[in-house]
Amino acid sequence: MSTPAGLTTQADITEDLSLECGVVIVGSGAGGATVAADLAEAGADVVVLEEGGYHPTESFRPETGRALRTLYRDGGGGATIGRPSVLFAEGRCVGGSTVVNGGMSWRTPAGVLDRWAKQDGVLEISEAEMAPYFARFEARNSVGTQDPETIGRNSLLLKAGADAEGWAILPNRRNQLHCAGTSNCSNGCPTGAKRSMAVTSVPRALAFGARIIAGCRVDRVTRSGHSVTGVTGHVVGPGGVRGPRVVVRARAVIVAAGSIQTPALLLRSGLGSASGQLGRNLSLHPNANVVAFFDSDVTGWQGVHQAFQIREFLAEGIMMSAQNLTPSMLAGVIPGYGRELGEMMADYNRVVTAGPLIEDTGTGRVRNVPGLGTQVFYRVTDKDAARVVRGVELTAEALFAAGARRVVLPFNGAPDVRDPADLRRLLTRPVPRRSVELYSIHLMGTARMSEDPRRGVVDSYGAFHGVRGLFVCDASVFPGPIGINPMETVIALAMRNARRLIEQRRRYALLPGLCSRADKSQCWLADKSQCQMATGVPGTYSNPESGLPVGAWFRCE
Amino acid sequence: MTAGGSAPHLPARARRAARRFAEIVCPPEMAAHHRTDRVLGELELMLAAVAPEARKALTFTLVVLDQAARLRPRSRGRRFSQLDDEAAEAYVRSVLASRSVPAEFVRRLKSLVVMCYYELPVVQREIGYHPAPYIAAVSKRRLESYGPEIRAGEAAVTAPEVMRAGEVAGAAGVVSAGDVAGARDEGARDEGAGDEGAGDEGAREGGSRR
């Protein structure tokens, strides 16, 4: 397997490594890769450390077990401590969770931004102020609705059900360049049509001179007094064996490891915030699966993952969609076993899997527990449990309206239901909270933004209160849940924070260091002093796009 | 991380229990078609990938599941791995129906084991899941229908944007060369101020927080 220039894998590092750079970024997902690309393009000397491996598009295949083992943290088997426990999955590979998510790309709802501004005192966060960043991401990553020929029958059935009920259902917006509809999102897109960070911002960052080390776990953020000095980590060898030590000295550290690993890293680095909020306020948008059986073939694996979203109940904090599960994933969520499981799975091609996503009101906490490592504590509130039950009921109703003959509910011990009356009868009795089977892929809020250091961990631009040169750039900065897919919000905030850093690059001493632009012919500067290597030479040069002379500009030789 | 190939084997006691557990929770075709070893191989690969604490907990769950069966009168002192089909099935049913914490681990183990069974390509073919030809066909259709747009989109990935040559007044959200030049001046003022706090204030007053 060849790797792109600038990307080093764990196999390439055989002895301890020491690097210097302007900015070191921990994590290469939605936040880390975006900020890496923007800073590298602006001329900063950027090193990205990614714990997971590098997996190119051509390596992605419809093999769930293999994907879980190579693209996800801990085989995708995260679980919160609490009753019920919520299963969660985090991507761990170059490109992070964007490699394995569904690619849903929605702007942060205006009401959420308004709440963050008014309640949490976040600056420059209005819909109008964020719009340019959303637009830039959408243009760069080809955000749009699906080509009609790629929409599978499972999505069309959910839409038929929603239409029959008279509910608002929207075509999903995804970061896709003419998605083929392979339904392989969670195993990595085999065509590269999903514009994950691995095929967009990562190559972009590399093209502008960033260096990326894959298979490197960061152990600690280092500092001197109240300023960061870099990070220390180690190469992750085969089977997770600890490999050579990696030390990176940097003038700025950007932690973008996700809402579980970011607080875990900062806490084990002794960087508890004055607010006491680091690791707290975890939201995770609990999801549940409703499995419906139809009389005719659906073949849900032939068509795009989540073509539509039911938005009718968004004001209640409930959103619904259909997503195909591979056979192994479906078998894992069906409550039956043995012969009964075999009989259900024999109808695999007649199944539609759909479910609600809940904007949660409960919060959790990430802690490093001695002897047990990083653990996630989360309590599902009665209100959220009631929302899940309501979301499950609505989903089942839509699926019955579309013609389902049998529905399996995500309540441990609950019987299957055969029609809407059966469903209503069942739900007249309270559903025990701990019997609800939940999972999550949206983890948010453990290093929340606020200008007030007593309330938030970072300021409005991700700068860690009280530690100079330390930034957080992922979903952990969200002050609360957003009720929809969070990727676009993470990326827009990362762009906004990168802009802020570029504006203040001198303040954070990001300018010194060697220029590492891969293509120096692209480097045009208004002033020679802007050149980090002082090699800019004057001349009359033409703008390569317009062909017009640009006079006093300097360029590198 | 282990992607395929070899993985650490389960301890013998746990593997014995895992084998019996798989025979109960997977469809009967698993044993009938001699697929148990492949399922256990897949399970060992998955256990090698999960967090060490989870791996220990799941392995311990297998051992406890095996030994706890002896406490049931119907088992007559036998471990789970020694029970006949009927007794083993009844035992698993009662554990899965329980709402105790250990039962939650057994349910998780059940999910993992049946996932491993349905990960076998032969089993996937039997239930009509054979995505490779479909993926090849739609990938080809994609390139035939939208080839030029796709190539243009992929080429745009590395096109300069933030500091586009000659661009001074960038669109909102785009950092222009002018911004960077301005930032340098601002930074120089910060440095000139000498005091860190004063520099911070200077940056705030510099107008970047609108």
mmCIF file of N, CA and C in Angstrom, chain A residues 68 227 268 286 297 385 420 456 467:
data_model
loop_
_atom_site.group_PDB
_atom_site.id
_atom_site.type_symbol
_atom_site.label_atom_id
_atom_site.label_comp_id
_atom_site.label_asym_id
_atom_site.label_seq_id
_atom_site.Cartn_x
_atom_site.Cartn_y
_atom_site.Cartn_z
ATOM 1 N N LEU A 68 -14.728 -2.699 11.631
ATOM 2 C CA LEU A 68 -14.782 -2.391 13.066
ATOM 3 C C LEU A 68 -13.394 -2.489 13.696
ATOM 4 N N SER A 227 1.950 27.921 29.486
ATOM 5 C CA SER A 227 2.017 27.816 28.024
ATOM 6 C C SER A 227 2.318 26.383 27.618
ATOM 7 N N ARG A 268 -5.544 13.740 31.677
ATOM 8 C CA ARG A 268 -4.346 12.995 32.089
ATOM 9 C C ARG A 268 -3.082 13.845 31.927
ATOM 10 N N PRO A 286 -29.012 9.971 21.830
ATOM 11 C CA PRO A 286 -29.308 8.528 21.797
ATOM 12 C C PRO A 286 -30.160 8.141 20.578
ATOM 13 N N ASP A 297 -39.447 -8.032 -1.274
ATOM 14 C CA ASP A 297 -38.033 -7.701 -1.120
ATOM 15 C C ASP A 297 -37.807 -6.185 -1.039
ATOM 16 N N ALA A 385 -35.807 9.141 27.991
ATOM 17 C CA ALA A 385 -36.346 7.794 27.769
ATOM 18 C C ALA A 385 -37.742 7.892 27.157
ATOM 19 N N PRO A 420 -50.574 -1.435 14.069
ATOM 20 C CA PRO A 420 -50.550 -0.230 14.915
ATOM 21 C C PRO A 420 -51.335 -0.392 16.212
ATOM 22 N N GLY A 456 -17.133 27.807 31.023
ATOM 23 C CA GLY A 456 -16.667 27.000 29.897
ATOM 24 C C GLY A 456 -15.215 26.592 30.037
ATOM 25 N N VAL A 467 -4.550 28.475 29.579
ATOM 26 C CA VAL A 467 -3.336 27.830 29.057
ATOM 27 C C VAL A 467 -3.056 28.407 27.669
#
